[in-house]
C-alpha positions as semicolon CSV with decimal commas, in nm:
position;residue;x (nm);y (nm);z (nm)
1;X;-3,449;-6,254;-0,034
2;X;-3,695;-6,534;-0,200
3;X;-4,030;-6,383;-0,343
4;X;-4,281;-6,462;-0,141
5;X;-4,652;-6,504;-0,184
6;X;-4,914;-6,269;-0,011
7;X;-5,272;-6,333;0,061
8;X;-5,449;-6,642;0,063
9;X;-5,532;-6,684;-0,282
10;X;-5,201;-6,817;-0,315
11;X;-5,253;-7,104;-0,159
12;X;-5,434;-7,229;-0,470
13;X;-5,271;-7,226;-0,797
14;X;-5,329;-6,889;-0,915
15;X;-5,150;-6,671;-1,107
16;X;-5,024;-6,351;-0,855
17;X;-5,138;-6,002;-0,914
18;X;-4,812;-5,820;-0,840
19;X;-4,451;-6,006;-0,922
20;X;-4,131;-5,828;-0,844
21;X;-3,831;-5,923;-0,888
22;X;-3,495;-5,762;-0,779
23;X;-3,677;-5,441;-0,820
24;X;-3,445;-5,132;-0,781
25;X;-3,470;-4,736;-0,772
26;X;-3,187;-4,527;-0,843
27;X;-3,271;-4,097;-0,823
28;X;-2,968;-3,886;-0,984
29;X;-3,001;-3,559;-0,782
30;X;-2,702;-3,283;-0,800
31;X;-2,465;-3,553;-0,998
32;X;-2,531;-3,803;-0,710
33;X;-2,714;-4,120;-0,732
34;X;-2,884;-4,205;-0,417
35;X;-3,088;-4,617;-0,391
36;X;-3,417;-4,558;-0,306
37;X;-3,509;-4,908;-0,333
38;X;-3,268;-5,221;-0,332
39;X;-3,341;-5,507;-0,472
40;X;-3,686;-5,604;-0,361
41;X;-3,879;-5,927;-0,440
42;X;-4,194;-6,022;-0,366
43;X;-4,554;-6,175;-0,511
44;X;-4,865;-6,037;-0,424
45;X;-5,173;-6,259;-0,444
46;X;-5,495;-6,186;-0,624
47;X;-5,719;-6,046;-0,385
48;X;-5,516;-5,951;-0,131
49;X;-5,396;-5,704;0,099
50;X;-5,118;-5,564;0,190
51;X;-4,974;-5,277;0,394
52;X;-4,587;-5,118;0,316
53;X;-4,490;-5,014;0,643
54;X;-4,199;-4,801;0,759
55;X;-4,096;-4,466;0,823
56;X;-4,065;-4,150;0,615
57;X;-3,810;-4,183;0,339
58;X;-3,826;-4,570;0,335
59;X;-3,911;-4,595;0,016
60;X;-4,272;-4,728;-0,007
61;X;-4,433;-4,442;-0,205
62;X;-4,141;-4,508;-0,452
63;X;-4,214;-4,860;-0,491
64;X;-4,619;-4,813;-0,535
65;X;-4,496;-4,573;-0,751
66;X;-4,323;-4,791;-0,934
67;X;-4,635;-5,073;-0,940
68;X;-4,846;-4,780;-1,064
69;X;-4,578;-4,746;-1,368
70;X;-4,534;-4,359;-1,269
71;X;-4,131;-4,481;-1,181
72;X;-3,914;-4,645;-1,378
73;X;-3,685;-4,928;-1,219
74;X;-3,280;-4,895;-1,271
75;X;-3,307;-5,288;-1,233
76;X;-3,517;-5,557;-1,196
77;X;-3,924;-5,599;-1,280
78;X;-4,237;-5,565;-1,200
79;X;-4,543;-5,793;-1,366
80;X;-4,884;-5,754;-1,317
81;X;-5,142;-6,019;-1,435
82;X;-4,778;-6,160;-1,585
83;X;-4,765;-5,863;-1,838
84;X;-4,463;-5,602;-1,750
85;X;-4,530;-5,293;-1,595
86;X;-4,406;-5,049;-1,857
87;X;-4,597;-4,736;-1,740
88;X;-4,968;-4,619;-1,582
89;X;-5,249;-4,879;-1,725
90;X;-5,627;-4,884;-1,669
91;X;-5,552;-5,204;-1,476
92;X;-5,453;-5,004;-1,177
93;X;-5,555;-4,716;-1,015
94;X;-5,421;-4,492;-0,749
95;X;-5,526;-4,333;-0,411
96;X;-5,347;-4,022;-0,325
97;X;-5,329;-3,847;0,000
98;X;-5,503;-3,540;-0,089
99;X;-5,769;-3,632;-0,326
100;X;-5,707;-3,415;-0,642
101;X;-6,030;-3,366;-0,707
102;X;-6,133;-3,169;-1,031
103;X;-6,286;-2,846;-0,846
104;X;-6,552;-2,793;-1,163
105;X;-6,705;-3,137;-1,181
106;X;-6,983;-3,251;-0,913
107;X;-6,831;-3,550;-0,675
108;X;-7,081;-3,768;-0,987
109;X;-6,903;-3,631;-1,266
110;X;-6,589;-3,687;-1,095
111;X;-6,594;-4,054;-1,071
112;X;-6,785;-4,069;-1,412
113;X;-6,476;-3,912;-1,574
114;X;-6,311;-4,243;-1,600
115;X;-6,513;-4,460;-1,750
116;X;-6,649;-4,172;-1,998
117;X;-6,235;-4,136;-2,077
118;X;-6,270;-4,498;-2,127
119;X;-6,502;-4,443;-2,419
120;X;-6,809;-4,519;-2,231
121;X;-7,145;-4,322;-2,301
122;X;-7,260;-4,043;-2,082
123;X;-7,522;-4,255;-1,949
124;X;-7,365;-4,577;-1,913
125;X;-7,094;-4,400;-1,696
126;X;-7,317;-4,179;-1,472
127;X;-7,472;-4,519;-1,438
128;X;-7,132;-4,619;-1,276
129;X;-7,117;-4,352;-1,088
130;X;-7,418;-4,383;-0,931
131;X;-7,309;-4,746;-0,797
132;X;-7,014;-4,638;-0,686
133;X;-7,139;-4,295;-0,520
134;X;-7,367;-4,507;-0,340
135;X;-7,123;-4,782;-0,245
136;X;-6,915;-4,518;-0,051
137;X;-7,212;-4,395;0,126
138;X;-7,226;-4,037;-0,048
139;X;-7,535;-4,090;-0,229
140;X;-7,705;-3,743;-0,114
141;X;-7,362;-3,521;-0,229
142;X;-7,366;-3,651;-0,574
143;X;-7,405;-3,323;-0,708
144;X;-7,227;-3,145;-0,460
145;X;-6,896;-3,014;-0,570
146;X;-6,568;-3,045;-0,367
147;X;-6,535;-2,743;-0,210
148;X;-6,854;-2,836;-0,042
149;X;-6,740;-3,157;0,089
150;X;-6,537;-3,284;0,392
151;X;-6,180;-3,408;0,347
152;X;-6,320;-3,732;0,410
153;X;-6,596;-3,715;0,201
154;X;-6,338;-3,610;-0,106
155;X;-6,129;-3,865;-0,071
156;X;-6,467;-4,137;-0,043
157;X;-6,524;-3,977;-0,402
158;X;-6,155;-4,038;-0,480
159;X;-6,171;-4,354;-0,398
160;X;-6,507;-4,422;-0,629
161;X;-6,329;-4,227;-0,900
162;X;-6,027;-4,493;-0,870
163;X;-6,271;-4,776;-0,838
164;X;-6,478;-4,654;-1,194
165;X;-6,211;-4,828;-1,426
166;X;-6,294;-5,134;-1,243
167;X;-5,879;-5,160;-1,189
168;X;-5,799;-5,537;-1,080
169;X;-5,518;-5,388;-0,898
170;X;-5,575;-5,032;-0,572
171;X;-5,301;-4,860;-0,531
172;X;-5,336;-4,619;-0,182
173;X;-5,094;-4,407;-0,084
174;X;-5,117;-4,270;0,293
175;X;-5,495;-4,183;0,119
176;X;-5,616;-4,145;0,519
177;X;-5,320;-3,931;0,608
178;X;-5,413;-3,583;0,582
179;X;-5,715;-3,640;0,850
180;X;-5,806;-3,597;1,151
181;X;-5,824;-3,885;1,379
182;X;-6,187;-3,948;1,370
183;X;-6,230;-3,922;1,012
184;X;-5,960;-4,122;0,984
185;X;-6,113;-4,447;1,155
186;X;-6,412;-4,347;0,975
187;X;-6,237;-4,432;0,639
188;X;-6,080;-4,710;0,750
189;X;-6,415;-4,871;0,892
190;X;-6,581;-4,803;0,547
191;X;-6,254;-4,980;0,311
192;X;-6,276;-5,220;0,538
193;X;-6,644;-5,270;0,453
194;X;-6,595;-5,194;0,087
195;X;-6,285;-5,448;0,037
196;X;-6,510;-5,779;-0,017
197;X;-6,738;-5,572;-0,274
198;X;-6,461;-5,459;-0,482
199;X;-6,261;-5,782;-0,543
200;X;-5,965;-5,594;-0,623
201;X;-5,600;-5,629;-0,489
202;X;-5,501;-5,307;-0,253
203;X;-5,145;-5,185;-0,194
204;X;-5,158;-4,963;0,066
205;X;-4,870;-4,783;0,232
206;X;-4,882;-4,627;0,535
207;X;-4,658;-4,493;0,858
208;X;-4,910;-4,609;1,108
209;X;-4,889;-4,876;1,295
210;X;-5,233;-4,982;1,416
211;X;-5,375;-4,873;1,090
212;X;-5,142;-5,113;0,861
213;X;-5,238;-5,424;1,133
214;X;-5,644;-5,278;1,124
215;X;-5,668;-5,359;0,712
216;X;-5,379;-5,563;0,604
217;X;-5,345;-5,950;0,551
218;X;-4,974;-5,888;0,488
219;X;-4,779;-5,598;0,651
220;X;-4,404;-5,573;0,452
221;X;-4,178;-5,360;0,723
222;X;-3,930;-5,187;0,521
223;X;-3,564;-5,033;0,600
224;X;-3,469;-4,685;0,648
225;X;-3,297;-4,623;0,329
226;X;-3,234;-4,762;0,073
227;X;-3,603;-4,936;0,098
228;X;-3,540;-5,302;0,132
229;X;-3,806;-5,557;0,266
230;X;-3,695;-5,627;0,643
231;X;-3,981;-5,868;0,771
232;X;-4,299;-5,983;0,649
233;X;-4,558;-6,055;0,930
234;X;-4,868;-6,244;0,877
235;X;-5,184;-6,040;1,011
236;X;-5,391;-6,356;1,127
237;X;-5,674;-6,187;1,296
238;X;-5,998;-6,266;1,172
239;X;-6,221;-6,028;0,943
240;X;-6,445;-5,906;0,941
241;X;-6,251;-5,640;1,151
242;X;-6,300;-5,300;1,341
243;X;-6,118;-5,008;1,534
244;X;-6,233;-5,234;1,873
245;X;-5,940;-5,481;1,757
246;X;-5,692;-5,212;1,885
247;X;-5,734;-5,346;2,247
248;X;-5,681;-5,715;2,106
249;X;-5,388;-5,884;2,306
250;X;-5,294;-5,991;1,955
251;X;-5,332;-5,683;1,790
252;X;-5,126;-5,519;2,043
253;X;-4,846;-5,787;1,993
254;X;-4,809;-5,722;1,640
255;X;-4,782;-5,381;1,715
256;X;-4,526;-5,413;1,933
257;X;-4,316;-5,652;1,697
258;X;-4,398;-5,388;1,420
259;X;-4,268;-5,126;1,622
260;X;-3,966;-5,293;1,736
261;X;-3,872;-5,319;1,412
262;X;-3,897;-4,948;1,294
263;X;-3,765;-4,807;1,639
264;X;-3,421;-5,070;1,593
265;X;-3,418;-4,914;1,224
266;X;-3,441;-4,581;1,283
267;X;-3,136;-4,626;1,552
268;X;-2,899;-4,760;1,335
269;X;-2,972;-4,481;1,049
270;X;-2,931;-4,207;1,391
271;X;-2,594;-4,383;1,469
272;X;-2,483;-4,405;1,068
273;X;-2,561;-4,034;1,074
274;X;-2,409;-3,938;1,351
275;X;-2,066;-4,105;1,251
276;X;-2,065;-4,012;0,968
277;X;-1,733;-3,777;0,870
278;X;-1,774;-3,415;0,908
279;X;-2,052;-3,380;1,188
């Protein structure tokens, strides 16, 4: 498969945020090697983004993973800014599903943790903080402390925490997937709103549909197993964007085409399973 170019900063002539080429993820387990990701290319425009869509065991988490520099490739490469990704950098930061929170720091001191890491004064990153705190709408729970927060309200200050470095590049990782429906559109409605103040490039990977087609420019379907790009589909609906867009003819085609795609995957793997020797 050619690389590709996401986002519509590529129309111009700048340089991409993410290159990969003929990226691949090998895990030894038990004396057996088993592909986790084959051979994936692709180029991810500055400013963009995109959703890596497919079911459990596809091998998205692996290949943020592998973006973030937390995995290392058997083959291939990954570039960002056109420097190698040899492991983590301050360049990119990641959104987990459960926040991770430090339970003995305020939801402030949290996000100020970066940039004070970063060799920042005390007051210079508080300042930050502040901004940010704000910018996610939790400006009366800065001093609060986790425990005394909302799963959604945790991962708002997980987000600002990521956000402190000022990273170039968002990596999210099912970040809305541990809540409950409402919350859930909640935080989707408020990245939506923070995307354009950010300027960063997000990689998000998801499971769900409707959410993938609700934030994404760029929605990469991807195979079973090994993890292999299978289609890219252009998300052409226009932005700004909200959970109405669910009932948009449009919207509801490329959900259908998206889910066409994952249902006619997850047959073959049921049929490769089920004749396979020994069952």
């Amino acid at each position: 498969m050619m690389p590709s170019q996401y986002g519509q900063a590529a129309l111009g002539s700048a340089e991409p945020a993410i290159e990969i080429e003929g990226a691949s993820i090998v895990f030894e387990r038990g004396g057996k090697s088993t592909i986790a990701v084959d051979a994936v290319s692709l180029r991810i425009a500055r400013g963009a983004f995109v959703c890596l869509l497919g079911p459990s065991g596809c091998g998205k988490s692996t290949l943020l993973n592998a973006i973030a520099g937390f995995e290392p490739l058997r083959s291939g490469t990954i570039r960002v800014s056109g420097s190698e990704v040899v492991g983590p950098g301050p360049d990119r930061a990641v959104v987990f599903q459960q926040p991770n929170l430090f339970p003995w720091k305020s939801a402030r001191d949290n996000i100020a943790h970066g940039p004070r890491m970063a060799g920042h004064s005390k007051a210079e990153a508080l300042r930050q903080a502040d901004a940010l705190i704000d910018m996610v709408g939790l400006g009366r729970f800065a001093g609060a402390y986790p425990h005394e927060l909302s799963g959604g309200m945790q991962q708002r200050v997980a987000i600002a925490r990521a956000l402190a470095t000022r990273p170039g590049i968002l990596l999210m990782d099912e970040p809305f997937g541990a809540l409950d429906a409402q919350t859930r559109s909640i935080m989707q409605d408020n990245l939506l709103r923070l995307w354009p103040r950010i300027s960063a490039t997000i990689v998000f990977v998801t499971h769900d549909i409707e959410e993938a087609i609700l934030l994404a420019d760029r929605i990469l379907v991807m195979s079973a197993g090994p993890g292999r790009i299978l289609r890219e589909i252009a998300v052409d609906l226009p932005r700004p964007r909200s959970v109405d867009l669910a009932v948009d003819p449009h919207f509801l085609a490329l959900k259908k085409e998206c889910l066409d795609l994952i249902r006619q995957e997850s047959r073959h793997v049921f049929e490769a399973d089920e004749a396979r020797p020994g069952r």
